[in-house]
Coordinates of C-alpha atoms in Angstrom, one line a residue:
M1 CA -45.0 -19.5 20.2
S2 CA -41.4 -18.2 20.1
S3 CA -42.3 -15.2 18.0
A4 CA -43.9 -13.3 20.9
P5 CA -40.7 -13.1 23.0
S6 CA -38.7 -12.2 20.0
S7 CA -41.2 -9.5 19.0
S8 CA -41.0 -8.2 22.6
K9 CA -37.3 -8.0 22.5
A10 CA -37.3 -6.2 19.2
S11 CA -39.9 -3.7 20.5
R12 CA -37.7 -3.0 23.5
A13 CA -34.6 -2.5 21.3
D14 CA -36.6 -0.1 19.1
S15 CA -37.9 1.9 22.1
P16 CA -36.7 5.5 22.3
W17 CA -35.5 4.7 25.9
A18 CA -33.5 1.6 25.0
P19 CA -30.0 3.3 25.5
L20 CA -31.0 3.9 29.2
A21 CA -30.5 0.1 29.7
A22 CA -26.8 0.7 29.6
R23 CA -25.8 1.6 33.2
L24 CA -23.0 4.1 32.4
F25 CA -25.2 5.9 29.8
R26 CA -28.0 6.1 32.3
A27 CA -25.8 7.4 35.1
L28 CA -24.3 10.1 32.8
W29 CA -27.7 11.0 31.4
L30 CA -29.2 11.6 34.8
A31 CA -26.2 13.6 36.0
Q32 CA -26.3 15.7 32.9
L33 CA -30.0 16.2 33.4
V34 CA -29.3 17.9 36.7
S35 CA -26.5 19.9 35.1
N36 CA -28.8 21.0 32.3
V37 CA -31.5 22.1 34.8
G38 CA -28.8 24.2 36.5
G39 CA -27.8 25.6 33.1
W40 CA -31.3 26.7 32.2
M41 CA -31.9 28.2 35.6
Q42 CA -28.7 30.2 35.1
T43 CA -29.9 31.3 31.6
V44 CA -33.1 32.6 33.0
G45 CA -31.3 34.4 35.8
A46 CA -28.7 36.0 33.5
Q47 CA -31.2 37.1 30.8
W48 CA -33.6 38.5 33.4
L49 CA -30.9 40.6 35.0
L50 CA -30.4 42.3 31.6
V51 CA -34.0 42.3 30.4
G52 CA -34.4 45.9 31.4
D53 CA -31.7 46.9 29.0
D54 CA -32.0 46.8 25.2
A55 CA -32.8 43.6 23.3
A56 CA -29.3 43.4 21.8
L57 CA -27.8 43.1 25.3
V58 CA -30.2 40.3 26.3
T59 CA -29.4 38.3 23.2
L60 CA -25.7 38.9 24.0
V61 CA -26.0 36.3 26.8
Q62 CA -26.7 33.6 24.2
T63 CA -23.9 34.9 22.0
A64 CA -21.5 34.8 25.0
S65 CA -22.3 31.2 25.7
S66 CA -22.1 30.1 22.0
L67 CA -19.1 32.2 20.8
P68 CA -16.5 30.1 22.6
V69 CA -17.6 27.1 20.5
V70 CA -16.8 29.1 17.4
L71 CA -13.3 29.9 18.7
L72 CA -12.4 26.7 20.4
A73 CA -14.5 23.8 18.9
L74 CA -11.7 22.6 16.5
P75 CA -8.9 22.7 19.1
S76 CA -11.2 21.0 21.6
G77 CA -11.9 18.3 19.0
V78 CA -8.1 17.8 18.6
I79 CA -7.7 17.6 22.3
A80 CA -10.5 15.0 22.6
D81 CA -8.9 12.9 19.9
R82 CA -5.4 13.2 21.3
F83 CA -6.0 12.7 25.0
D84 CA -8.2 10.5 27.2
R85 CA -11.7 11.9 26.7
R86 CA -12.7 11.1 30.3
W87 CA -10.0 13.4 31.7
V88 CA -10.9 16.1 29.1
L89 CA -14.5 16.0 30.4
L90 CA -13.4 16.1 34.0
T91 CA -11.2 19.1 33.4
A92 CA -14.2 20.9 31.8
Q93 CA -16.5 20.1 34.7
F94 CA -14.1 21.4 37.4
A95 CA -13.4 24.6 35.3
M96 CA -17.1 25.3 35.0
V97 CA -17.5 24.8 38.8
A98 CA -14.9 27.5 39.4
V99 CA -16.4 30.0 37.0
S100 CA -19.9 29.4 38.3
G101 CA -18.6 29.9 41.8
A102 CA -17.2 33.3 40.9
L103 CA -20.5 34.2 39.2
T104 CA -22.4 33.2 42.4
A105 CA -20.1 35.2 44.7
L106 CA -20.4 38.4 42.5
A107 CA -24.2 38.0 42.4
F108 CA -24.5 37.7 46.2
A109 CA -22.2 40.7 46.6
D110 CA -24.4 42.7 44.3
A111 CA -21.3 43.3 42.2
L112 CA -22.5 41.6 38.9
T113 CA -22.4 44.4 36.3
P114 CA -23.8 44.2 32.7
A115 CA -20.3 43.8 31.5
A116 CA -19.2 41.2 34.0
L117 CA -22.2 38.9 33.4
P118 CA -21.6 38.3 29.6
S119 CA -17.8 38.0 30.3
L120 CA -18.3 35.2 32.9
T121 CA -20.9 33.6 30.7
F122 CA -18.2 33.6 28.0
L123 CA -15.8 31.8 30.3
L124 CA -18.5 29.2 31.1
G125 CA -19.0 28.8 27.3
R126 CA -15.3 27.9 27.1
G127 CA -15.9 25.0 29.4
T128 CA -18.8 23.9 27.3
A129 CA -16.6 24.2 24.1
L130 CA -14.0 22.0 25.7
M131 CA -16.6 19.4 26.8
G132 CA -18.8 19.3 23.6
P133 CA -16.6 17.2 21.2
A134 CA -15.5 14.8 23.9
W135 CA -19.0 14.3 25.2
Q136 CA -20.4 13.6 21.7
A137 CA -17.4 11.4 20.8
I138 CA -17.9 9.0 23.8
Q139 CA -21.4 8.1 22.9
P140 CA -20.5 5.2 20.7
E141 CA -18.6 3.8 23.7
L142 CA -21.7 4.0 25.8
V143 CA -24.3 2.4 23.4
D144 CA -24.3 0.2 20.4
R145 CA -24.0 1.9 17.0
E146 CA -27.5 0.9 15.9
R147 CA -28.8 2.8 19.0
L148 CA -26.9 6.1 18.3
G149 CA -30.0 7.7 16.9
Q150 CA -32.0 6.9 20.0
A151 CA -29.1 8.1 22.2
A152 CA -29.0 11.4 20.3
A153 CA -32.8 11.7 20.7
L154 CA -32.4 11.0 24.5
G155 CA -29.7 13.7 24.6
A156 CA -32.2 16.2 23.1
V157 CA -34.9 14.9 25.5
N158 CA -32.5 15.5 28.4
M159 CA -31.9 19.1 27.3
N160 CA -35.6 19.7 26.8
L161 CA -36.7 18.0 30.0
A162 CA -34.3 20.4 31.7
R163 CA -35.8 23.2 29.6
A164 CA -39.3 22.1 30.8
V165 CA -38.5 22.5 34.5
G166 CA -35.3 24.5 34.7
P167 CA -36.6 27.9 33.4
A168 CA -39.8 27.6 35.5
I169 CA -37.7 26.8 38.6
G170 CA -35.2 29.4 37.8
G171 CA -37.8 32.1 37.2
A172 CA -39.5 31.3 40.5
V173 CA -36.2 31.3 42.4
V174 CA -35.2 34.6 40.8
A175 CA -38.5 36.2 41.7
A176 CA -38.4 34.8 45.3
A177 CA -34.8 35.0 46.3
G178 CA -32.7 36.6 43.5
A179 CA -30.4 35.5 40.7
G180 CA -27.5 34.5 43.1
W181 CA -29.3 31.3 44.1
V182 CA -29.8 30.0 40.5
F183 CA -26.1 30.6 39.9
A184 CA -25.2 28.7 43.0
F185 CA -27.3 25.7 42.0
N186 CA -25.7 25.7 38.6
A187 CA -22.2 25.6 40.2
V188 CA -23.1 22.5 42.3
S189 CA -24.9 20.8 39.4
Y190 CA -21.6 20.1 37.6
L191 CA -20.3 17.9 40.4
G192 CA -22.8 15.1 39.6
T193 CA -21.3 14.6 36.1
A194 CA -17.8 14.8 37.6
A195 CA -18.6 12.1 40.1
V196 CA -19.9 9.7 37.4
L197 CA -16.8 10.3 35.3
L198 CA -14.5 9.7 38.2
R199 CA -16.1 6.3 38.7
W200 CA -15.8 5.3 35.1
H201 CA -12.9 3.0 34.4
R202 CA -12.5 3.7 30.7
P203 CA -10.4 1.1 28.9
A204 CA -6.9 2.4 28.0
E205 CA -7.3 1.2 24.4
A206 CA -10.4 3.4 24.0
S207 CA -8.2 6.4 23.9
G208 CA -6.8 5.2 20.6
P209 CA -3.6 6.2 18.9
G210 CA -4.6 9.8 18.3
G211 CA -2.3 11.0 21.1
R212 CA 0.7 10.6 18.8
E213 CA -0.7 13.2 16.4
R214 CA 0.8 16.7 16.8
L215 CA -1.6 19.6 17.2
L216 CA -1.4 21.4 13.8
P217 CA -1.3 18.2 11.7
A218 CA -4.2 16.9 13.7
L219 CA -6.2 20.1 13.0
H220 CA -5.4 19.7 9.3
A221 CA -6.4 16.0 9.3
G222 CA -9.8 16.9 10.8
R223 CA -10.4 19.6 8.3
R224 CA -9.3 17.4 5.4
Y225 CA -11.5 14.6 6.5
V226 CA -14.7 16.7 6.7
W227 CA -13.9 18.4 3.4
N228 CA -13.7 15.0 1.6
A229 CA -16.7 13.4 3.3
P230 CA -19.8 14.4 1.2
G231 CA -22.2 12.9 3.7
V232 CA -20.8 14.9 6.6
R233 CA -20.7 18.1 4.6
R234 CA -24.4 17.6 3.7
V235 CA -25.2 17.3 7.4
L236 CA -23.3 20.5 8.1
L237 CA -25.2 22.3 5.3
R238 CA -28.6 21.2 6.7
T239 CA -27.5 22.4 10.1
A240 CA -26.4 25.8 8.8
L241 CA -29.8 26.2 7.1
F242 CA -31.7 25.4 10.3
V243 CA -29.8 27.2 12.9
P244 CA -30.6 30.9 12.1
G245 CA -34.3 30.4 12.5
D246 CA -33.7 28.2 15.5
A247 CA -31.6 30.9 17.2
A248 CA -34.4 33.4 16.6
L249 CA -36.8 31.5 18.9
W250 CA -34.4 31.3 21.8
S251 CA -33.0 34.8 21.5
L252 CA -36.3 36.6 20.9
L253 CA -38.4 34.7 23.4
P254 CA -37.3 36.8 26.5
V255 CA -37.9 40.0 24.6
T256 CA -41.3 38.8 23.4
A257 CA -42.2 37.7 26.9
S258 CA -41.3 41.0 28.5
R259 CA -42.3 43.6 25.8
T260 CA -45.1 41.9 23.9
L261 CA -46.7 39.6 26.5
D262 CA -45.9 41.7 29.6
L263 CA -44.7 38.7 31.5
G264 CA -42.3 38.5 34.5
S265 CA -39.4 36.1 35.0
G266 CA -41.8 33.3 36.1
G267 CA -43.9 33.7 33.0
Y268 CA -40.8 33.6 30.8
G269 CA -39.7 30.4 32.5
L270 CA -43.1 28.8 31.8
L271 CA -42.8 29.7 28.1
L272 CA -39.4 27.9 27.9
G273 CA -40.9 25.1 29.9
A274 CA -43.6 24.7 27.2
V275 CA -40.9 24.1 24.6
G276 CA -39.3 21.5 26.8
A277 CA -42.5 19.8 27.6
G278 CA -43.3 19.5 23.9
A279 CA -39.9 18.0 23.3
V280 CA -40.3 15.4 26.0
A281 CA -43.8 14.4 24.8
G282 CA -42.4 14.3 21.3
A283 CA -39.9 11.7 22.3
F284 CA -42.7 9.2 22.5
V285 CA -43.9 9.8 18.9
L286 CA -40.6 10.6 17.3
P287 CA -39.6 7.0 16.3
R288 CA -43.0 6.6 14.6
I289 CA -42.6 9.9 12.8
R290 CA -39.1 9.1 11.6
R291 CA -40.2 5.7 10.4
R292 CA -43.0 7.2 8.4
L293 CA -41.3 10.4 7.1
G294 CA -37.6 9.3 7.0
A295 CA -34.7 11.6 7.9
N296 CA -35.4 14.2 5.3
G297 CA -39.1 14.2 5.8
T298 CA -38.5 14.8 9.5
L299 CA -36.3 17.8 8.6
V300 CA -39.0 19.3 6.4
A301 CA -41.8 18.8 9.0
G302 CA -39.6 20.2 11.8
S303 CA -38.8 23.3 9.8
L304 CA -42.4 23.9 8.8
I305 CA -43.5 23.6 12.4
F306 CA -40.8 26.0 13.5
A307 CA -41.9 28.5 10.9
A308 CA -45.5 28.4 12.0
V309 CA -44.5 28.8 15.7
L310 CA -42.3 31.9 14.9
A311 CA -45.3 33.5 13.3
V312 CA -47.5 33.2 16.5
P313 CA -46.0 36.0 18.6
A314 CA -46.6 38.3 15.6
V315 CA -50.4 37.7 15.5
T316 CA -51.4 37.2 19.2
R317 CA -50.6 38.9 22.5
S318 CA -52.1 36.0 24.5
P319 CA -49.5 34.2 26.7
Y320 CA -51.6 31.1 26.6
G321 CA -51.7 31.1 22.8
V322 CA -47.9 31.6 22.6
A323 CA -47.4 28.8 25.2
A324 CA -49.6 26.4 23.3
A325 CA -47.7 27.1 20.1
L326 CA -44.4 26.4 21.8
L327 CA -45.4 22.8 22.6
P328 CA -45.0 21.6 18.9
A329 CA -41.9 23.7 18.7
G330 CA -40.3 21.3 21.2
L331 CA -41.3 18.3 19.1
A332 CA -39.8 20.0 16.0
W333 CA -36.6 20.9 17.7
I334 CA -35.9 17.4 19.0
G335 CA -36.8 15.9 15.7
V336 CA -34.5 18.0 13.7
L337 CA -31.5 18.0 16.1
S338 CA -31.6 14.2 16.8
T339 CA -31.8 13.5 13.1
L340 CA -28.8 15.7 12.3
N341 CA -26.8 14.5 15.3
A342 CA -27.4 10.8 14.5
A343 CA -26.5 11.4 10.8
V344 CA -23.1 12.9 11.7
Q345 CA -22.4 10.4 14.5
T346 CA -23.0 7.3 12.3
R347 CA -20.6 8.6 9.6
L348 CA -17.5 9.5 11.6
P349 CA -14.7 6.9 12.3
G350 CA -13.2 6.8 15.8
W351 CA -9.8 8.3 14.9
V352 CA -11.4 11.6 13.8
R353 CA -14.8 11.5 15.6
A354 CA -14.2 14.3 18.0
R355 CA -12.8 16.6 15.4
G356 CA -15.7 15.9 13.0
L357 CA -18.2 16.5 15.8
A358 CA -16.4 19.7 16.7
V359 CA -17.0 21.0 13.2
Y360 CA -20.7 20.1 13.6
L361 CA -20.8 21.9 16.9
L362 CA -19.0 24.8 15.4
V363 CA -21.6 25.2 12.7
F364 CA -24.5 24.8 15.2
Q365 CA -23.3 27.0 18.0
G366 CA -21.5 29.4 15.7
G367 CA -24.6 29.9 13.7
Q368 CA -26.5 30.7 16.9
A369 CA -23.8 33.0 18.1
C370 CA -23.8 35.0 14.9
A371 CA -27.6 35.0 14.4
A372 CA -28.7 35.9 17.9
P373 CA -27.4 39.5 18.0
L374 CA -28.8 40.1 14.5
W375 CA -32.2 39.1 15.6
G376 CA -31.8 41.3 18.7
A377 CA -30.8 44.3 16.6
L378 CA -33.7 43.6 14.2
A379 CA -36.2 43.5 17.2
D380 CA -34.8 46.8 18.5
R381 CA -35.2 48.5 15.1
L382 CA -38.5 47.0 13.8
G383 CA -40.0 45.2 16.8
P384 CA -40.1 41.6 18.0
A385 CA -43.1 40.7 15.8
T386 CA -41.3 41.7 12.6
A387 CA -38.2 39.9 13.7
C388 CA -40.2 36.7 14.4
L389 CA -41.9 36.8 11.0
T390 CA -38.6 37.3 9.2
A391 CA -37.1 34.3 11.0
G392 CA -40.2 32.2 10.1
S393 CA -39.8 33.1 6.4
L394 CA -36.1 32.1 6.6
M395 CA -37.2 28.7 8.1
L396 CA -39.6 28.2 5.3
L397 CA -36.9 28.7 2.7
G398 CA -34.8 26.1 4.6
A399 CA -37.6 23.6 4.4
V400 CA -37.9 24.1 0.6
T401 CA -34.1 23.4 0.1
V402 CA -34.4 19.8 1.6
R403 CA -35.5 18.6 -1.8
R404 CA -32.5 20.1 -3.5
W405 CA -29.9 19.2 -0.7
P406 CA -31.2 16.2 1.2
L407 CA -29.3 14.2 3.7
H408 CA -27.5 11.3 2.1
D409 CA -28.7 7.7 2.8
V410 CA -26.6 6.1 5.6
Q411 CA -27.4 2.6 4.4
G412 CA -24.1 0.8 3.8
V413 CA -22.0 3.4 5.7
D414 CA -19.7 1.6 8.1
P415 CA -17.0 3.7 9.8
S416 CA -15.6 0.7 11.7
P417 CA -11.8 0.5 11.4
S418 CA -10.3 -1.9 8.8
S419 CA -6.6 -2.7 8.9
H420 CA -6.6 -4.4 5.5
W421 CA -3.3 -2.9 4.3
P422 CA -0.2 -4.8 5.5
L423 CA 3.0 -3.0 6.1
P424 CA 5.0 -2.2 2.9
P425 CA 8.2 -4.2 2.7
L426 CA 10.8 -1.5 2.3
V427 CA 14.6 -2.0 2.3
F428 CA 15.1 0.6 5.1
E429 CA 13.2 1.9 8.1
P430 CA 12.0 5.5 7.5
G431 CA 11.7 7.9 10.3
P432 CA 8.2 9.1 11.3
A433 CA 8.8 12.6 9.9
D434 CA 10.4 11.4 6.6
G435 CA 8.5 12.5 3.6
P436 CA 6.5 13.6 1.7
V437 CA 5.8 10.0 0.6
L438 CA 4.6 9.4 -3.0
V439 CA 2.5 6.2 -3.1
S440 CA 2.0 4.9 -6.6
V441 CA -0.5 2.1 -7.5
T442 CA -0.6 0.4 -10.9
Y443 CA -3.8 -1.3 -12.1
R444 CA -4.5 -3.3 -15.3
V445 CA -8.1 -2.7 -16.5
P446 CA -9.7 -4.3 -19.6
P447 CA -11.1 -1.9 -22.2
A448 CA -14.7 -2.8 -21.4
H449 CA -14.4 -1.7 -17.8
R450 CA -12.4 1.6 -18.1
A451 CA -15.4 4.0 -17.7
R452 CA -16.8 2.1 -14.7
F453 CA -13.3 1.8 -13.2
T454 CA -12.6 5.5 -13.3
A455 CA -16.1 6.3 -11.9
R456 CA -15.5 3.9 -8.9
M457 CA -12.0 5.3 -8.3
A458 CA -13.6 8.7 -7.6
H459 CA -14.8 7.1 -4.3
V460 CA -11.3 5.7 -3.7
A461 CA -9.9 9.2 -4.3
R462 CA -12.1 10.7 -1.5
S463 CA -11.0 7.8 0.8
R464 CA -7.3 8.6 0.1
R465 CA -7.8 12.3 0.8
R466 CA -9.9 11.7 3.9
T467 CA -7.2 9.6 5.4
G468 CA -4.2 11.7 4.6
A469 CA -3.5 12.3 0.9
L470 CA -2.5 15.9 0.1
T471 CA -2.8 15.3 -3.7
W472 CA -4.3 12.5 -5.7
G473 CA -4.4 11.6 -9.4
L474 CA -5.4 8.8 -11.7
Y475 CA -3.6 8.5 -15.1
Q476 CA -3.9 6.2 -18.1
D477 CA -0.6 5.0 -19.6
G478 CA -0.1 6.3 -23.1
D479 CA 2.0 3.2 -24.1
D480 CA -0.4 0.6 -22.6
L481 CA -4.1 1.6 -22.5
E482 CA -4.8 -1.2 -20.0
R483 CA -2.5 0.3 -17.5
F484 CA -3.8 2.9 -15.0
R485 CA -1.5 4.6 -12.5
E486 CA -2.8 6.1 -9.3
H487 CA -0.5 8.5 -7.5
Y488 CA -1.1 10.2 -4.1
L489 CA 1.1 12.2 -1.9
V490 CA 1.2 11.9 1.9
A491 CA 2.9 14.5 4.1
S492 CA 5.1 12.0 6.1
W493 CA 5.7 8.3 6.7
E494 CA 3.9 8.7 10.0
E495 CA 0.8 9.9 8.2
H496 CA 1.0 6.9 5.8
L497 CA 1.3 4.4 8.6
A498 CA -1.7 6.0 10.2
Q499 CA -3.6 5.1 7.0
H500 CA -2.4 1.5 7.4
H501 CA -3.2 1.1 11.1
T502 CA -6.1 3.4 12.2
R503 CA -7.7 5.6 9.5
L504 CA -9.1 3.2 7.0
T505 CA -12.7 2.0 7.5
V506 CA -14.8 -0.9 6.3
G507 CA -16.5 1.5 3.9
D508 CA -13.1 2.5 2.4
H509 CA -12.3 -1.2 2.0
R510 CA -15.6 -1.8 0.1
H511 CA -14.8 1.0 -2.3
E512 CA -11.4 -0.5 -3.0
E513 CA -12.8 -3.9 -3.6
R514 CA -15.5 -2.6 -6.0
S515 CA -12.7 -0.9 -8.1
R516 CA -10.5 -4.1 -8.0
A517 CA -13.4 -6.2 -9.2
L518 CA -13.0 -4.6 -12.6
L519 CA -9.3 -5.4 -13.0
V520 CA -7.9 -7.9 -15.6
P521 CA -8.6 -11.4 -14.0
G522 CA -5.5 -12.8 -12.2
T523 CA -3.8 -9.4 -11.8
E524 CA -3.2 -7.5 -8.5
P525 CA -2.4 -3.8 -8.0
E526 CA 1.4 -3.0 -7.9
V527 CA 2.3 -0.6 -5.1
T528 CA 5.5 1.5 -4.7
H529 CA 6.6 4.1 -2.1
A530 CA 8.9 6.9 -3.0
F531 CA 10.4 9.4 -0.6
D532 CA 11.2 13.1 -1.3
T533 CA 14.9 13.4 -0.9
T534 CA 14.9 17.2 -1.3
S535 CA 13.3 17.5 2.1
G536 CA 16.2 15.7 3.8
C537 CA 15.0 12.1 3.6
V538 CA 17.9 10.1 2.1
V539 CA 17.6 6.4 1.7
P540 CA 20.7 4.8 3.4
E541 CA 22.7 2.4 1.3
R542 CA 23.9 -0.7 3.0
P543 CA 26.7 -2.8 1.4
G544 CA 25.0 -5.5 -0.7
S545 CA 21.6 -4.0 -0.2
P546 CA 19.4 -3.1 -3.2
A547 CA 18.1 0.3 -3.9
L548 CA 14.6 1.3 -2.6
S549 CA 13.1 0.9 -6.0
D550 CA 14.6 -2.5 -6.7
P551 CA 13.0 -5.4 -4.8
A552 CA 15.3 -7.9 -3.4
P553 CA 15.5 -11.2 -5.3
G554 CA 13.1 -13.7 -3.9
S555 CA 11.4 -11.1 -1.6
V556 CA 7.8 -9.7 -1.8
S557 CA 8.0 -6.9 -4.3
S558 CA 6.4 -3.5 -4.0
S559 CA 3.4 -5.0 -5.8
E560 CA 2.5 -6.5 -2.4
R561 CA -1.1 -6.5 -1.4
D562 CA -0.7 -3.2 0.4
M563 CA -4.2 -2.1 -0.3

C-alpha cells in the first residue's frame, strides 16, 4: 500500500513544473515572465519601426541586442564569480530601467531615429550581457541539482510563454497607440525582478571565495577551465552548430511577414506567438521525449523540425500555413535549448560556473549576432524564400553531425567541491603572489599497470589544467622503471591554494583515486613544492631551520597525502 504515495511523490519530482515548488525560484520565474513579455513587446515595436527600411536594418535590431554579449560575456562572468551575484543582477535591472526610460521618452517625443534605436537597443543588450551569467549561475542555488534540467526547460517555457503573448500584445499596442507604449511597459517590467531580488537574503557564503581573484587571472582561469573540459567544449560545439539556423528564423520572420505574407504588426506578433505557444505546449511532452530519445536524439529531432519549418515560408504564402508550421518550431526550440543548457549547467563547478556559462552565452548570442545580418543581406539579395531554404539546409547538416560529435554522457559527472588535499607542510609561509610553483608528484607503478596508469593520468592532467596548471607532464624514471614523476606548474601560491580549497571537485577526486588504485601496494604519492627564485621569490633561511627541500626530522615530509 505504501508504493502509491511513493510513486506519487516520484511523479511530482519528475514533473516539468517541479522547480516551481521552490518559493524563490517561483517568484523570480514569475517576475522574469513579466520582464520577458515586456522585452518581446519592445522587440516587435523596434523591428516594426524599421520594417519599412531594408531587411539588413531590421535584422540589425537582433544584432544590437546580441552583440553586447559577444563583447561583455566573459567580463560579466568574471564579475558574477567575483562579486555577490544578487547585487550584480540588481545593478543590471536598474541600468536597463534607465535605458528603457530614455527609449520611451524619445519615442513619445517622436525623436527616435533609425540610428538611435539600434544604439539604445545595444545599451539594453549590455544590461542583458551583465545579467546573463549571474542569472544562469544562481540556478543551482534555487533548485536541487537533479532538477536543473527541468529548471532550464522552465526558463525556456518562460521565454516562449512571453513570446506567445508578448508579440501579439506588442503588435496590437503598436497598431493602436504607437511604439512608445510598448517601450514604457518594458521599462516598468524590470522592476518586478528587482523587487524579488531585493527581498532575497542570499547567504554570505554563497558568494564563495571568487572575490579574491583578480580580473585578468580570473579571465584566464575561466578560459583555461573551458578549454580543458571536453564535456563543456562539446556543448559549445553543438550550440555553435545550432545557432545559425536558429537565428535565421527570428531575424527573417519580420521580413517574411511583411514582404511575403503581407501582414501588419499584429500579424507578425501572432506569428511569434505561434512559436511561443508551441514551446509552452511542448513543455508538457518534453520530459517524455527526452526519456525516449535521450539528449542527443532530442538535438537531432529538434534540428530536423527546425529545418522543415524554415522551408515552409519558401513554399507557401498562406499566413495560416506558416503559423501552423511555427507551432512545432517552438517545441524544437525548447527541446534543443533546455538540453544544451542543462548539459552545461550540470558540468560546471561553483567557482567557475558564471564564467563557463558566459562562454556558453557568448557562443549562443554571438552566433545570433553574427548570423542575423548575414541572413538579412541574403534576403535582400536573393529573397526571403531563398534565405530560409539556405538556413534549413544548414540546420540539416547540423543534425547529421550529432552522430559524429554527440553530447558526452553526464552520468558520473559531479562538480561538487572536494577539499581532499590538505595544506602542504612547508618550512616557510609563501606570499600569495609567490611563484610560479612547480608541484612534483612521484608514483611507484608495477610494470603490469603502466599502460593503464598513463591512460588514467590523462584525466588527471585535464583536472590539473582546469584548476590552475599552466603546464603538465608525466615522466618515467630512466633509472627506476617503476617510478613515474608528474610535474605541473602553477602561476602563484595563491593559485595553488585555490586548487586545495575551492577548485577541485568530486569528479577530480575520483580520477585521482582511479590512478592511485594502480600503484604498488603500500606506497603513497610523494609530493614536493618548488618555488621559482628567479621571479623574486626567495625562501628565507631561519637559524636552525632546514632548507625547503629537506623535511624536518620527525615531521611529515613532502610525501604527505597532499592529493
